[in-house]
Amino acid sequence: MDVLVIDTPQLGDRSYLIHDGATALVIDPQRDTDRVLAATEAAGVTISHVAETHLHNDYVTGGLLLAQEVGATYLVNAADPVTFDRTPIADGETVQVGELRVKAVATPGHTHTHLSYIVTHGDEQAVFSGGSLLYGSVGRTDLVHADDTVKLTHDQYASVRRLVTEAEQDAALYPTHGFGSFCSSGPATAAASSTVGEQLQANHALTDPDEEHFVTELIANLTAYPSYYAHMGPANTAGPGPADLTVPESLDAAELSRRLEDGEWVVDLRNRVAFASNHLQGTVSFEYGNGSSFTTFLGWVLPWNKQLTLVGSRDDVENAIRDLSRIGIDSPDAAIGTDPAELAPQHAVASYPRVGWEDTLRDWPKNETILDVRRIDEYRSAHLPGAVNIPLHELLSRMDEVPAGRLWVHCGSGYRAGVAASLLQRAGHDVVHIDAMFGEAETAGVPLEKP
């Protein structure tokens, strides 16, 4: 058995191509199926089956499209209320994929109808656990409905314990989530690989003998998750269509300027340093190429289903279109270029100061506001004395709560603060972007309040 990992670090997820040298199974593919097809061609195998572990909350699936493209059998839990044709599969059922034996195991918890798959090839075994058993933890249990969270957390505790009894201890473990995805919970690790046996020794869902303690602790440590998740389940239930990954024709200067003047959402993809120094007035900064931050925060922060215009280099625009398609943001327009003066010569340009902690400590007047745009849980763990906390993902809806006067904006790394600074300036505020790691504040001499 050969397992090829198709990584999507922008969302913290992995898809898998599993084959016996001739016939392949794909599990949890993303919407941009060309990556899977390229891996399949390189391996010289044929996909006969595509399987979903669950109706995903954090991305638009490519499973239906891929199965249709290659003529494969599409395995989806029989209990999932989908509106498209699929081959239903349920707990305990097995499917033969070439020489691979694929067994479905019900593992409710992340969703009510979650499945894991145990794949056996001779003496070799692998477990594909989706959002059930992760490296170090489990998938979060609060994404279905608030009223279901307690029950799903109990289900998750029982499910992963059942799963490890169904599999061999030396079986390799391949979760879909847990690599930066907000679908993971608790102490999920950044490990690159693991086995069922290793998780038996280290995963709190398997080592905590007290189910009530596990449930209480996991729920207490759940944090905010992206608002666009609300749109993923319905899209996946309906059966998403193909993404259009083509780069549109670049807007001319007059049209770009009109969109800015009309208050449309124009997103500058350049790095936040360049943006702070010089940008078209009214644009917002979502730096591309910063790990998983771009897709997650753009989808979380900006209003859903509004026309977007992307501004940046052709490569960044092309990659951003692909990334956004994975969360159902389709057909953005674009203005190709990195020089604001050339993109819209008649439109006003703007800038704002960008500083580090040492500059803040030296130059911040005590009558001006420190605005902390980290999540509430981050703020509670430590914050600057007197700092006002409005999480980035709540900023647009709480703009009327933003204090008057100059704002010194910070987050955990500088990325969210850059987004926030651009949104605040767009709304008419005077801002200073503190572009620094929060963990380095104390070392620089900045006092912190801690519980």
Coordinates of C-alpha atoms in Angstrom, one line a residue:
M1 CA 0.0 0.0 0.0
D2 CA 1.3 3.4 -0.9
V3 CA -0.2 6.5 0.6
L4 CA 0.3 9.9 -1.1
V5 CA -0.4 13.0 1.0
I6 CA -2.0 15.9 -0.8
D7 CA -1.4 18.7 1.7
T8 CA -3.4 22.0 1.9
P9 CA -1.5 24.0 4.5
Q10 CA -3.6 27.1 3.7
L11 CA -6.5 25.4 5.5
G12 CA -4.5 22.9 7.7
D13 CA -6.0 19.9 6.0
R14 CA -4.8 16.8 4.1
S15 CA -6.3 14.6 1.4
Y16 CA -5.0 11.2 0.6
L17 CA -4.4 9.0 -2.5
I18 CA -4.0 5.4 -1.5
H19 CA -3.2 2.7 -4.0
D20 CA -1.8 -0.8 -4.5
G21 CA 0.3 0.0 -7.5
A22 CA -2.6 -0.1 -9.9
T23 CA -5.9 0.9 -8.3
A24 CA -6.5 3.9 -6.0
L25 CA -8.8 5.3 -3.4
V26 CA -9.0 9.0 -2.7
I27 CA -10.2 10.2 0.7
D28 CA -11.4 13.8 1.4
P29 CA -10.3 15.6 -1.7
Q30 CA -10.3 19.3 -1.9
R31 CA -12.2 21.2 -4.6
D32 CA -9.1 21.8 -6.8
T33 CA -9.0 18.2 -8.0
D34 CA -6.2 18.9 -10.6
R35 CA -3.7 18.2 -7.8
V36 CA -5.2 14.8 -7.2
L37 CA -5.3 14.0 -10.9
A38 CA -1.6 15.0 -11.2
A39 CA -0.6 12.8 -8.4
T40 CA -2.6 9.9 -9.9
E41 CA -1.0 10.3 -13.2
A42 CA 2.5 10.5 -11.7
A43 CA 1.8 7.3 -9.7
G44 CA 0.5 5.6 -12.8
V45 CA -2.7 4.3 -11.1
T46 CA -6.4 4.5 -11.7
I47 CA -8.9 5.9 -9.2
S48 CA -11.8 3.5 -8.7
H49 CA -13.2 5.0 -5.5
V50 CA -13.5 8.4 -3.8
A51 CA -14.6 8.5 -0.1
E52 CA -15.7 11.2 2.3
T53 CA -15.1 10.8 6.1
H54 CA -17.8 13.5 6.7
L55 CA -19.6 16.5 5.2
H56 CA -16.8 19.0 5.8
N57 CA -17.2 22.2 7.8
D58 CA -14.1 24.0 6.7
Y59 CA -13.8 23.5 2.9
V60 CA -15.8 22.7 -0.2
T61 CA -15.3 19.1 -1.2
G62 CA -14.0 18.0 -4.5
G63 CA -15.2 14.5 -4.0
L64 CA -18.3 14.6 -6.2
L65 CA -16.5 16.4 -9.0
L66 CA -13.5 14.0 -8.9
A67 CA -15.7 10.9 -8.9
Q68 CA -17.6 12.3 -11.9
E69 CA -14.3 13.2 -13.7
V70 CA -12.8 9.8 -13.4
G71 CA -15.9 7.6 -13.3
A72 CA -15.2 6.4 -9.8
T73 CA -17.6 5.2 -7.1
Y74 CA -18.3 7.9 -4.6
L75 CA -18.7 6.7 -1.0
V76 CA -20.6 8.9 1.3
N77 CA -22.3 7.9 4.6
A78 CA -25.7 6.5 3.9
A79 CA -27.1 8.7 6.7
D80 CA -25.9 11.9 5.2
P81 CA -28.8 13.9 3.7
V82 CA -27.1 14.7 0.4
T83 CA -29.0 15.7 -2.7
F84 CA -26.8 14.1 -5.3
D85 CA -26.2 10.5 -6.4
R86 CA -23.6 8.6 -4.4
T87 CA -22.9 5.1 -3.2
P88 CA -24.0 4.9 0.4
I89 CA -21.8 3.2 2.9
A90 CA -22.4 2.5 6.6
D91 CA -20.6 1.3 9.7
G92 CA -18.9 -2.1 9.3
E93 CA -19.3 -2.3 5.5
T94 CA -16.3 -3.1 3.5
V95 CA -15.3 -2.2 -0.1
Q96 CA -12.6 -3.8 -2.2
V97 CA -10.3 -1.3 -4.0
G98 CA -8.0 -3.4 -6.1
E99 CA -6.0 -5.4 -3.5
L100 CA -7.0 -2.9 -0.8
R101 CA -9.7 -3.8 1.7
V102 CA -11.5 -0.7 3.0
K103 CA -13.7 -0.9 6.1
A104 CA -16.0 1.9 7.3
V105 CA -16.1 2.6 11.0
A106 CA -18.7 4.9 12.5
T107 CA -16.9 7.6 14.5
P108 CA -19.5 10.3 15.4
G109 CA -18.2 13.3 17.3
H110 CA -16.9 15.8 14.8
T111 CA -20.3 15.4 13.1
H112 CA -23.1 13.0 13.8
T113 CA -22.4 10.9 10.7
H114 CA -18.6 10.8 10.7
L115 CA -16.9 7.8 9.3
S116 CA -13.3 6.6 9.5
Y117 CA -11.8 4.1 7.1
I118 CA -9.4 1.3 7.9
V119 CA -7.5 0.2 4.8
T120 CA -5.7 -3.2 4.8
H121 CA -3.3 -4.5 2.2
G122 CA -1.8 -7.8 3.2
D123 CA -0.1 -7.3 6.6
E124 CA -0.1 -3.5 6.2
Q125 CA -2.8 -1.3 7.7
A126 CA -3.7 2.4 7.7
V127 CA -6.4 4.4 9.4
F128 CA -7.9 7.4 7.8
S129 CA -9.7 9.2 10.6
G130 CA -10.9 12.5 9.1
G131 CA -11.9 14.8 11.9
S132 CA -12.1 12.0 14.5
L133 CA -8.7 10.9 16.0
L134 CA -6.0 13.5 15.3
Y135 CA -2.4 13.7 16.3
G136 CA -2.6 14.5 20.0
S137 CA -6.3 15.3 20.1
V138 CA -9.6 15.0 18.3
G139 CA -11.7 17.0 15.9
R140 CA -13.8 19.8 17.5
T141 CA -17.3 18.9 18.5
D142 CA -19.1 22.3 18.4
L143 CA -19.5 22.8 14.6
V144 CA -22.9 21.2 14.1
H145 CA -25.1 23.1 16.7
A146 CA -24.5 24.4 20.1
D147 CA -27.2 22.1 21.5
D148 CA -25.4 19.1 20.2
T149 CA -21.9 19.9 21.5
V150 CA -22.0 18.0 24.8
K151 CA -23.5 14.9 23.2
L152 CA -21.0 15.0 20.3
T153 CA -18.1 15.4 22.7
H154 CA -19.2 12.2 24.6
D155 CA -19.6 10.5 21.2
Q156 CA -16.1 11.6 20.2
Y157 CA -14.6 10.1 23.4
A158 CA -16.3 6.8 22.7
S159 CA -15.6 6.8 18.9
V160 CA -11.9 7.2 19.1
R161 CA -11.6 4.5 21.7
R162 CA -13.6 2.1 19.5
L163 CA -11.6 3.0 16.5
V164 CA -8.3 2.1 18.1
T165 CA -9.7 -1.3 19.1
E166 CA -10.7 -2.0 15.5
A167 CA -7.2 -1.2 14.1
E168 CA -3.7 -2.6 14.7
Q169 CA -1.4 -0.6 17.0
D170 CA 1.2 -0.3 14.3
A171 CA -1.3 1.0 11.8
A172 CA -0.3 4.4 10.3
L173 CA -2.8 7.2 11.2
Y174 CA -3.8 9.7 8.6
P175 CA -6.3 12.4 9.8
T176 CA -7.7 15.0 7.5
H177 CA -7.6 17.8 10.1
G178 CA -5.1 18.8 12.8
F179 CA -2.4 20.6 10.8
G180 CA -3.5 24.2 11.6
S181 CA -7.2 23.6 10.8
F182 CA -9.7 25.3 13.1
C183 CA -11.5 21.9 12.9
S184 CA -9.0 20.5 15.4
S185 CA -9.4 21.0 19.2
G186 CA -7.4 20.7 22.3
P187 CA -3.7 19.9 22.3
A188 CA -3.4 18.8 18.6
T189 CA 0.2 18.5 17.7
A190 CA 2.2 19.6 14.7
A191 CA 3.5 16.1 14.1
A192 CA 4.0 15.0 10.5
S193 CA 3.0 11.4 11.1
S194 CA 1.9 9.0 13.8
T195 CA 0.5 5.5 14.5
V196 CA -2.5 4.2 16.4
G197 CA -0.1 2.9 19.0
E198 CA 1.6 6.3 19.5
Q199 CA -1.8 7.9 20.0
L200 CA -2.7 5.3 22.6
Q201 CA 0.2 6.6 24.6
A202 CA -0.1 10.3 24.0
N203 CA -3.6 11.4 22.9
H204 CA -5.6 12.9 25.8
A205 CA -8.8 11.3 24.4
L206 CA -7.3 7.9 24.9
T207 CA -5.2 8.5 28.0
D208 CA -7.9 10.4 30.1
P209 CA -9.8 7.6 32.0
D210 CA -12.5 10.1 33.1
E211 CA -15.0 10.7 30.3
E212 CA -16.7 13.6 32.2
H213 CA -13.3 15.3 32.7
F214 CA -12.4 14.9 29.1
V215 CA -15.7 16.3 27.9
T216 CA -15.6 19.3 30.3
E217 CA -12.0 20.1 29.5
L218 CA -12.4 19.8 25.7
I219 CA -15.5 22.1 25.6
A220 CA -13.9 24.6 27.9
N221 CA -10.9 25.0 25.5
L222 CA -12.9 25.4 22.3
T223 CA -12.2 28.7 20.7
A224 CA -13.8 30.8 18.0
Y225 CA -13.9 29.4 14.5
P226 CA -14.3 31.0 11.1
S227 CA -17.8 32.3 10.2
Y228 CA -17.5 30.9 6.7
Y229 CA -17.8 27.4 8.1
A230 CA -21.6 28.0 8.2
H231 CA -21.6 27.9 4.4
M232 CA -19.5 24.8 3.9
G233 CA -22.0 22.2 5.2
P234 CA -24.9 23.3 2.9
A235 CA -22.6 23.5 -0.1
N236 CA -21.2 20.0 0.5
T237 CA -24.7 18.6 1.1
A238 CA -25.9 20.1 -2.2
G239 CA -22.9 18.8 -4.2
P240 CA -20.5 21.6 -5.2
G241 CA -19.7 22.2 -8.8
P242 CA -16.2 22.8 -10.4
A243 CA -14.2 25.9 -9.5
D244 CA -13.2 28.4 -12.1
L245 CA -9.5 28.9 -11.5
T246 CA -8.8 31.2 -14.5
V247 CA -7.3 34.6 -13.8
P248 CA -9.8 37.3 -15.1
E249 CA -8.7 40.1 -17.4
S250 CA -7.2 42.9 -15.3
L251 CA -9.5 45.9 -14.5
D252 CA -8.5 49.2 -15.9
A253 CA -7.6 52.2 -13.7
A254 CA -11.0 53.9 -14.0
E255 CA -13.0 50.8 -13.0
L256 CA -10.7 50.0 -10.1
S257 CA -11.0 53.5 -8.8
R258 CA -14.8 53.4 -9.2
R259 CA -15.0 50.3 -7.1
L260 CA -12.9 51.9 -4.4
E261 CA -15.0 55.0 -4.4
D262 CA -18.2 53.0 -4.2
G263 CA -16.9 51.1 -1.1
E264 CA -16.5 47.7 -2.8
W265 CA -14.1 45.2 -1.3
V266 CA -10.7 45.5 -2.9
V267 CA -8.1 43.3 -1.4
D268 CA -4.4 44.1 -1.7
L269 CA -2.3 40.8 -1.7
R270 CA 1.1 42.4 -1.2
N271 CA 3.0 41.9 2.0
R272 CA 1.9 44.0 4.9
V273 CA 5.1 46.0 4.9
A274 CA 4.6 47.3 1.4
F275 CA 0.9 47.9 2.1
A276 CA 1.6 50.0 5.2
S277 CA 4.0 52.2 3.2
N278 CA 1.8 52.8 0.2
H279 CA -1.6 51.6 -1.0
L280 CA -4.7 52.8 -2.8
Q281 CA -7.1 54.5 -0.3
G282 CA -9.9 52.1 0.5
T283 CA -8.1 48.8 -0.1
V284 CA -7.8 46.3 2.6
S285 CA -4.7 44.3 3.4
F286 CA -4.8 40.5 3.3
E287 CA -1.1 39.5 2.7
Y288 CA -0.8 36.5 0.5
G289 CA 1.8 33.8 1.0
N290 CA 1.7 33.8 4.8
G291 CA 1.0 30.2 5.5
S292 CA -2.7 29.5 6.3
S293 CA -3.6 33.0 7.3
F294 CA -4.9 34.5 4.0
T295 CA -7.8 32.1 3.2
T296 CA -8.9 31.6 6.7
F297 CA -9.0 35.3 7.7
L298 CA -10.4 36.7 4.5
G299 CA -13.2 34.2 4.6
W300 CA -13.8 34.9 8.3
V301 CA -13.6 38.7 8.2
L302 CA -15.1 40.0 5.0
P303 CA -18.8 39.9 4.3
W304 CA -19.9 36.7 2.7
N305 CA -21.0 36.6 -0.9
K306 CA -19.8 40.1 -1.8
Q307 CA -17.9 40.7 -5.0
L308 CA -14.1 40.8 -4.4
T309 CA -11.4 42.5 -6.4
L310 CA -7.9 41.1 -5.8
V311 CA -4.9 43.4 -6.4
G312 CA -1.4 42.0 -6.7
S313 CA 1.1 40.2 -8.8
R314 CA -0.3 37.7 -11.3
D315 CA 1.2 34.8 -9.4
D316 CA -0.4 35.9 -6.1
V317 CA -3.8 36.6 -7.8
E318 CA -3.7 33.2 -9.5
N319 CA -2.9 31.4 -6.2
A320 CA -5.4 33.4 -4.2
I321 CA -8.2 32.5 -6.6
R322 CA -7.4 28.8 -6.1
D323 CA -7.2 29.1 -2.3
L324 CA -10.5 31.1 -2.1
S325 CA -12.3 28.5 -4.3
R326 CA -11.7 25.9 -1.6
I327 CA -14.0 27.8 0.7
G328 CA -16.6 28.6 -1.9
I329 CA -15.5 32.1 -2.8
D330 CA -15.7 32.1 -6.6
S331 CA -15.0 34.4 -9.5
P332 CA -13.2 37.3 -7.9
D333 CA -12.1 40.1 -10.2
A334 CA -8.5 41.3 -10.4
A335 CA -6.2 44.2 -11.0
I336 CA -2.8 42.8 -11.9
G337 CA 0.1 44.9 -10.6
T338 CA 2.0 45.9 -7.5
D339 CA 2.5 49.6 -7.9
P340 CA -0.6 51.6 -6.7
A341 CA 0.4 54.6 -8.7
E342 CA 0.3 52.6 -11.9
L343 CA -2.9 50.7 -11.1
A344 CA -5.0 53.8 -10.5
P345 CA -3.0 57.0 -11.1
Q346 CA -5.9 59.3 -10.4
H347 CA -6.9 57.6 -7.1
A348 CA -5.6 58.8 -3.7
V349 CA -2.9 56.7 -2.0
A350 CA -2.6 56.2 1.8
S351 CA -0.2 54.8 4.3
Y352 CA 0.2 54.3 8.1
P353 CA 3.1 53.8 10.5
R354 CA 4.3 50.3 11.2
V355 CA 6.3 49.8 14.4
G356 CA 7.8 47.1 16.7
W357 CA 7.4 46.7 20.5
E358 CA 10.4 48.9 21.3
D359 CA 8.9 51.7 19.2
T360 CA 5.5 51.3 20.9
L361 CA 7.0 51.4 24.3
R362 CA 8.9 54.6 23.5
D363 CA 6.4 56.4 21.4
W364 CA 2.9 55.4 22.5
P365 CA 1.1 58.3 24.3
K366 CA -0.8 57.0 27.2
N367 CA -4.0 58.8 26.1
E368 CA -4.1 56.8 22.8
T369 CA -5.7 53.4 22.6
I370 CA -4.0 50.0 22.3
L371 CA -6.4 47.8 20.3
D372 CA -5.8 44.1 20.7
V373 CA -7.4 42.2 17.8
R374 CA -6.6 38.7 19.0
R375 CA -9.3 36.2 20.0
I376 CA -10.9 36.6 23.5
D377 CA -9.1 33.5 24.8
E378 CA -5.7 34.9 23.8
Y379 CA -6.5 38.3 25.4
R380 CA -7.5 36.6 28.6
S381 CA -4.3 34.7 28.8
A382 CA -2.2 37.9 28.7
H383 CA -2.6 41.5 27.5
L384 CA -1.3 45.0 27.7
P385 CA -2.7 47.0 30.6
G386 CA -5.7 49.0 29.4
A387 CA -5.8 47.4 26.0
V388 CA -9.2 47.3 24.3
N389 CA -10.0 43.8 22.9
I390 CA -12.1 43.6 19.7
P391 CA -11.2 40.3 17.9
L392 CA -10.4 40.8 14.2
H393 CA -13.3 38.6 13.1
E394 CA -15.7 40.8 15.0
L395 CA -14.2 44.2 14.0
L396 CA -16.5 45.0 11.1
S397 CA -19.7 44.3 13.1
R398 CA -18.3 46.2 16.1
M399 CA -16.8 49.2 14.4
D400 CA -19.1 51.6 16.3
E401 CA -17.4 50.4 19.5
V402 CA -13.9 51.4 18.4
P403 CA -12.6 54.2 20.5
A404 CA -12.0 57.6 19.0
G405 CA -8.5 58.9 18.5
R406 CA -5.3 57.2 17.3
L407 CA -5.2 53.4 17.6
W408 CA -2.2 51.3 18.1
V409 CA -3.2 47.9 16.7
H410 CA -1.6 44.6 17.6
C411 CA -2.3 40.8 17.4
G412 CA -0.2 37.7 18.0
S413 CA 2.2 37.9 15.0
G414 CA 1.4 41.1 13.1
Y415 CA -0.8 39.5 10.4
R416 CA -4.2 40.1 11.9
A417 CA -3.1 43.5 13.1
G418 CA -2.2 44.4 9.5
V419 CA -5.7 43.4 8.3
A420 CA -7.3 45.3 11.2
A421 CA -5.3 48.4 10.6
S422 CA -6.4 48.5 7.0
L423 CA -10.0 48.0 7.9
L424 CA -9.8 50.7 10.5
Q425 CA -8.2 53.2 8.2
R426 CA -10.8 52.4 5.5
A427 CA -13.4 53.3 8.1
G428 CA -11.7 56.6 8.8
H429 CA -9.5 55.9 11.8
D430 CA -5.9 57.0 12.5
V431 CA -3.9 53.8 13.0
V432 CA -0.4 52.5 13.9
H433 CA 0.3 48.9 13.0
I434 CA 2.3 47.1 15.7
D435 CA 3.9 44.5 13.5
A436 CA 5.5 42.2 16.1
M437 CA 5.1 38.9 17.8
F438 CA 3.1 39.2 21.0
G439 CA 5.4 36.7 22.7
E440 CA 8.3 39.1 22.4
A441 CA 6.5 42.0 24.1
E442 CA 7.7 41.3 27.6
T443 CA 11.3 40.8 26.4
A444 CA 11.1 44.3 24.9
G445 CA 10.0 45.7 28.2
V446 CA 6.3 46.0 27.6
P447 CA 4.3 45.2 30.8
L448 CA 1.6 42.6 30.5
E449 CA -1.4 41.7 32.7
K450 CA -1.9 38.0 33.3
P451 CA -4.6 36.0 35.2

